[in-house]
CSV table of C-alpha atoms in Angstrom, one decimal:
chain,number,residue,atom,x,y,z
A,840,THR,CA,130.1,168.8,59.0
A,841,GLN,CA,133.0,170.8,57.2
A,842,LEU,CA,134.3,169.0,54.3
A,843,LEU,CA,137.6,169.3,51.8
A,844,GLU,CA,136.4,168.3,48.4
A,845,GLN,CA,139.2,167.5,46.0
A,846,SER,CA,139.2,167.5,42.4
A,847,PRO,CA,139.9,165.6,40.1
A,848,GLN,CA,139.8,162.2,42.1
A,849,PHE,CA,142.2,160.7,39.2
A,850,LEU,CA,144.3,162.1,36.8
A,851,SER,CA,146.3,160.3,34.4
A,852,ILE,CA,148.9,162.0,32.2
A,853,GLN,CA,152.2,162.1,30.2
A,854,GLU,CA,155.5,163.2,31.6
A,855,GLY,CA,156.0,166.6,30.8
A,856,GLU,CA,152.7,167.7,31.0
A,857,ASN,CA,151.6,170.4,33.4
A,858,LEU,CA,148.4,169.9,35.7
A,859,THR,CA,146.4,171.4,38.6
A,860,VAL,CA,144.8,169.9,41.3
A,861,TYR,CA,142.1,171.6,43.8
A,862,CYS,CA,141.1,171.8,47.0
A,863,ASN,CA,138.0,173.3,47.8
A,864,SER,CA,135.8,173.9,51.1
A,865,SER,CA,133.3,176.1,52.1
A,866,SER,CA,134.7,176.9,55.5
A,867,VAL,CA,137.7,179.6,56.2
A,868,PHE,CA,140.4,177.7,57.5
A,869,SER,CA,143.4,179.4,59.3
A,870,SER,CA,146.1,177.0,57.5
A,871,LEU,CA,145.6,174.4,54.9
A,872,GLN,CA,148.5,171.5,54.4
A,873,TRP,CA,149.1,169.2,51.0
A,874,TYR,CA,150.4,165.8,51.5
A,875,ARG,CA,151.6,163.3,49.0
A,876,GLN,CA,151.1,159.2,49.9
A,877,GLU,CA,152.7,156.6,47.8
A,878,PRO,CA,151.8,153.4,47.9
A,879,GLY,CA,152.4,151.2,51.5
A,880,GLU,CA,153.4,154.4,52.7
A,881,GLY,CA,151.8,157.1,55.1
A,882,PRO,CA,151.2,160.6,53.9
A,883,VAL,CA,154.1,162.7,53.8
A,884,LEU,CA,153.7,166.6,54.4
A,885,LEU,CA,154.8,169.0,51.5
A,886,VAL,CA,153.8,172.2,52.3
A,887,THR,CA,151.5,174.2,54.9
A,888,VAL,CA,149.8,177.6,53.3
A,889,VAL,CA,149.0,180.2,55.9
A,890,THR,CA,148.2,183.7,54.6
A,891,GLY,CA,145.3,184.3,51.8
A,892,GLY,CA,146.7,184.7,48.5
A,893,GLU,CA,150.0,182.9,49.6
A,894,VAL,CA,152.1,181.0,47.1
A,895,LYS,CA,154.5,178.6,48.0
A,896,LYS,CA,156.8,176.6,45.5
A,897,LEU,CA,158.5,173.4,46.1
A,898,LYS,CA,160.7,173.0,42.9
A,899,ARG,CA,158.2,172.0,40.3
A,900,LEU,CA,155.4,172.2,42.5
A,901,THR,CA,153.3,175.4,43.4
A,902,PHE,CA,151.0,175.4,46.1
A,903,GLN,CA,148.4,178.6,46.4
A,904,PHE,CA,145.8,179.4,49.4
A,905,GLY,CA,142.8,181.2,48.0
A,906,ASP,CA,142.3,184.5,49.3
A,907,ALA,CA,139.2,183.6,51.5
A,908,ARG,CA,141.4,181.2,52.9
A,909,LYS,CA,138.6,178.2,51.5
A,910,ASP,CA,140.5,176.8,48.6
A,911,SER,CA,144.1,175.8,47.5
A,912,SER,CA,145.8,174.5,44.5
A,913,LEU,CA,148.6,172.4,43.7
A,914,HIS,CA,150.0,172.8,40.0
A,915,ILE,CA,153.0,170.7,38.7
A,916,THR,CA,155.2,171.8,36.0
A,917,ALA,CA,156.8,169.1,33.9
A,918,ALA,CA,155.4,166.1,35.7
A,919,GLN,CA,157.9,163.4,36.0
A,920,PRO,CA,157.0,159.6,36.9
A,921,GLY,CA,158.5,160.3,40.4
A,922,ASP,CA,155.2,162.7,41.1
A,923,THR,CA,153.3,159.9,40.7
A,924,GLY,CA,151.0,159.5,44.3
A,925,LEU,CA,148.1,160.3,46.1
A,926,TYR,CA,147.8,164.2,47.0
A,927,LEU,CA,145.8,165.0,50.1
A,928,CYS,CA,144.9,168.3,51.7
A,929,ALA,CA,144.3,168.7,55.2
A,930,ALA,CA,143.4,171.2,57.8
A,931,TYR,CA,142.4,171.6,61.2
A,932,SER,CA,138.9,172.0,62.3
A,933,ASN,CA,137.9,172.0,65.9
A,934,TYR,CA,141.6,170.8,66.8
A,935,GLN,CA,141.3,167.8,64.6
A,936,LEU,CA,142.9,167.5,61.0
A,937,ILE,CA,140.3,166.7,58.4
A,938,TRP,CA,141.3,165.5,55.1
A,939,GLY,CA,140.1,165.5,51.4
A,940,ALA,CA,139.6,162.4,49.7
A,941,GLY,CA,142.7,162.7,47.4
A,942,THR,CA,143.8,163.0,43.9
A,943,LYS,CA,145.3,160.0,42.3
A,944,LEU,CA,148.0,161.3,40.0
A,945,ILE,CA,149.7,158.7,37.7
A,946,ILE,CA,152.7,160.0,35.4
A,947,LYS,CA,153.3,157.9,32.4
A,948,PRO,CA,156.9,157.8,30.8
B,986,GLU,CA,166.5,159.4,63.2
B,987,ALA,CA,164.1,156.2,62.9
B,988,GLY,CA,160.6,157.0,62.0
B,989,VAL,CA,157.3,155.6,63.1
B,990,ALA,CA,156.9,151.9,63.1
B,991,GLN,CA,153.9,149.9,62.8
B,992,SER,CA,153.5,146.2,63.0
B,993,PRO,CA,152.2,144.1,61.6
B,994,ARG,CA,152.0,145.5,57.9
B,995,TYR,CA,149.2,143.2,56.6
B,996,LYS,CA,146.9,141.3,58.4
B,997,ILE,CA,143.7,139.2,56.9
B,998,ILE,CA,141.3,138.3,59.7
B,999,GLU,CA,137.6,136.8,59.3
B,1000,LYS,CA,134.7,139.1,60.7
B,1001,ARG,CA,134.2,138.4,64.4
B,1002,GLN,CA,138.0,137.8,65.2
B,1003,SER,CA,140.1,140.0,67.1
B,1004,VAL,CA,143.1,142.1,66.2
B,1005,ALA,CA,145.9,144.1,67.5
B,1006,PHE,CA,147.9,146.8,65.5
B,1007,TRP,CA,151.2,148.2,67.4
B,1008,CYS,CA,153.2,151.4,66.8
B,1009,ASN,CA,156.4,152.8,68.0
B,1010,PRO,CA,156.3,156.6,67.6
B,1011,ILE,CA,159.6,158.8,67.0
B,1012,SER,CA,161.4,158.9,69.9
B,1013,GLY,CA,160.5,162.0,72.1
B,1014,HIS,CA,157.3,162.6,70.6
B,1015,ALA,CA,154.8,163.2,72.8
B,1016,THR,CA,151.7,163.3,70.7
B,1017,LEU,CA,150.6,159.9,68.8
B,1018,TYR,CA,147.4,159.7,66.6
B,1019,TRP,CA,145.5,156.6,65.1
B,1020,TYR,CA,144.1,157.3,61.7
B,1021,GLN,CA,141.5,154.9,59.9
B,1022,GLN,CA,141.9,155.5,55.7
B,1023,ILE,CA,139.2,153.5,53.9
B,1024,LEU,CA,140.1,152.9,50.2
B,1025,GLY,CA,139.4,155.9,48.2
B,1026,GLN,CA,139.0,158.5,51.3
B,1027,GLY,CA,141.5,160.4,53.4
B,1028,PRO,CA,142.6,159.4,56.5
B,1029,LYS,CA,140.0,159.7,59.6
B,1030,LEU,CA,141.3,160.3,63.3
B,1031,LEU,CA,140.3,157.6,65.4
B,1032,ILE,CA,142.2,158.6,68.7
B,1033,GLN,CA,144.9,161.2,69.9
B,1034,PHE,CA,147.1,160.7,72.8
B,1035,GLN,CA,149.0,163.2,74.5
B,1036,ASN,CA,151.8,161.5,76.2
B,1037,ASN,CA,149.8,158.3,78.2
B,1038,GLY,CA,146.3,160.2,77.9
B,1039,VAL,CA,143.6,160.7,75.5
B,1040,VAL,CA,142.9,163.9,74.3
B,1041,ASP,CA,140.3,163.0,71.5
B,1042,ASP,CA,138.5,159.9,70.9
B,1043,SER,CA,135.2,161.0,69.7
B,1044,GLN,CA,135.4,159.1,66.3
B,1045,LEU,CA,136.5,155.8,67.9
B,1046,PRO,CA,133.8,153.2,67.8
B,1047,LYS,CA,134.1,152.3,71.3
B,1048,ASP,CA,131.7,149.3,71.3
B,1049,ARG,CA,134.7,147.6,69.4
B,1050,PHE,CA,137.8,149.5,69.1
B,1051,SER,CA,140.0,150.1,72.3
B,1052,ALA,CA,143.4,152.0,72.4
B,1053,GLU,CA,146.5,152.2,74.9
B,1054,ARG,CA,149.5,154.2,75.2
B,1055,LEU,CA,151.2,152.7,78.3
B,1056,LYS,CA,154.0,154.7,79.6
B,1057,GLY,CA,153.9,157.1,76.9
B,1058,VAL,CA,155.4,155.8,74.5
B,1059,ASP,CA,154.5,152.7,72.1
B,1060,SER,CA,150.5,152.2,71.4
B,1061,THR,CA,148.2,149.6,70.7
B,1062,LEU,CA,144.8,149.7,68.6
B,1063,LYS,CA,142.4,146.8,69.2
B,1064,ILE,CA,139.4,145.7,67.1
B,1065,GLN,CA,137.1,143.2,68.9
B,1066,PRO,CA,135.3,142.0,67.0
B,1067,ALA,CA,136.0,142.8,63.5
B,1068,LYS,CA,133.2,143.8,60.9
B,1069,LEU,CA,133.7,143.7,57.2
B,1070,GLU,CA,133.7,147.5,57.3
B,1071,ASP,CA,136.6,147.8,59.3
B,1072,SER,CA,138.8,147.0,56.5
B,1073,ALA,CA,141.1,149.9,55.8
B,1074,VAL,CA,144.8,150.7,56.4
B,1075,TYR,CA,145.3,151.8,60.1
B,1076,LEU,CA,148.0,154.6,60.2
B,1077,CYS,CA,149.9,155.7,63.2
B,1078,ALA,CA,151.4,159.1,63.6
B,1079,SER,CA,153.1,161.0,66.0
B,1080,SER,CA,154.4,164.6,66.8
B,1081,SER,CA,156.6,166.3,69.0
B,1082,SER,CA,153.4,168.1,70.3
B,1083,PHE,CA,150.3,169.3,68.7
B,1084,PRO,CA,149.6,170.7,66.6
B,1085,ASN,CA,153.2,170.3,65.0
B,1086,GLU,CA,153.9,168.6,61.8
B,1087,GLN,CA,152.8,164.8,62.1
B,1088,PHE,CA,155.2,162.0,60.7
B,1089,PHE,CA,153.1,159.1,59.5
B,1090,GLY,CA,154.2,155.5,59.7
B,1091,PRO,CA,153.7,153.0,56.9
B,1092,GLY,CA,150.7,151.5,58.1
B,1093,THR,CA,149.0,148.4,58.6
B,1094,ARG,CA,146.6,147.2,55.9
B,1095,LEU,CA,143.5,145.2,57.5
B,1096,THR,CA,141.4,142.8,55.4
B,1097,VAL,CA,138.4,141.5,57.2
B,1098,LEU,CA,136.7,138.5,55.0
């Protein structure tokens, strides 16, 4: 079974701090997706990374795909309360989207 | 453009009872997915439809779960009989085709007592 392991499971920080969350696997993926899920809502796609070493930026969020396409990171600069949510990574395996367990992020004002 | 609609939003039942969930995908989306998300875990695909045909139901517990997508639009997911371990959020998603971006509904939170 190909697994996506996310760390940390839970992170609570003050507004204005920086943070990085990780998504790791022993398997190679052709692409990897990051989602944010807010309470009572479904996940919303933030970004898809495709090329090994690729870096994509979405405002204060920076996503990186590992050179070997086995891992990815999400860095948030100057976190804001609006960044609070569950951050999930996902990747296709055997034509099915498999998901990590997520990092629950709380940004305190 | 309207998003994916799901109902009900919440459901509480006792074990061994039956329950059904409804999903209306984004108009024109050919692919529809049902996921189960247990607290503290990521979503797990239960079944994937392409129009009104089943593409993948390998993780659907077929002894108690069933799903249909009549006319290739709306879909229903049924659990009969429910078990305690079925307590979860059931998410419906749709995409214009596979493997394009999936758009998720708000989910139905099921509690089995």
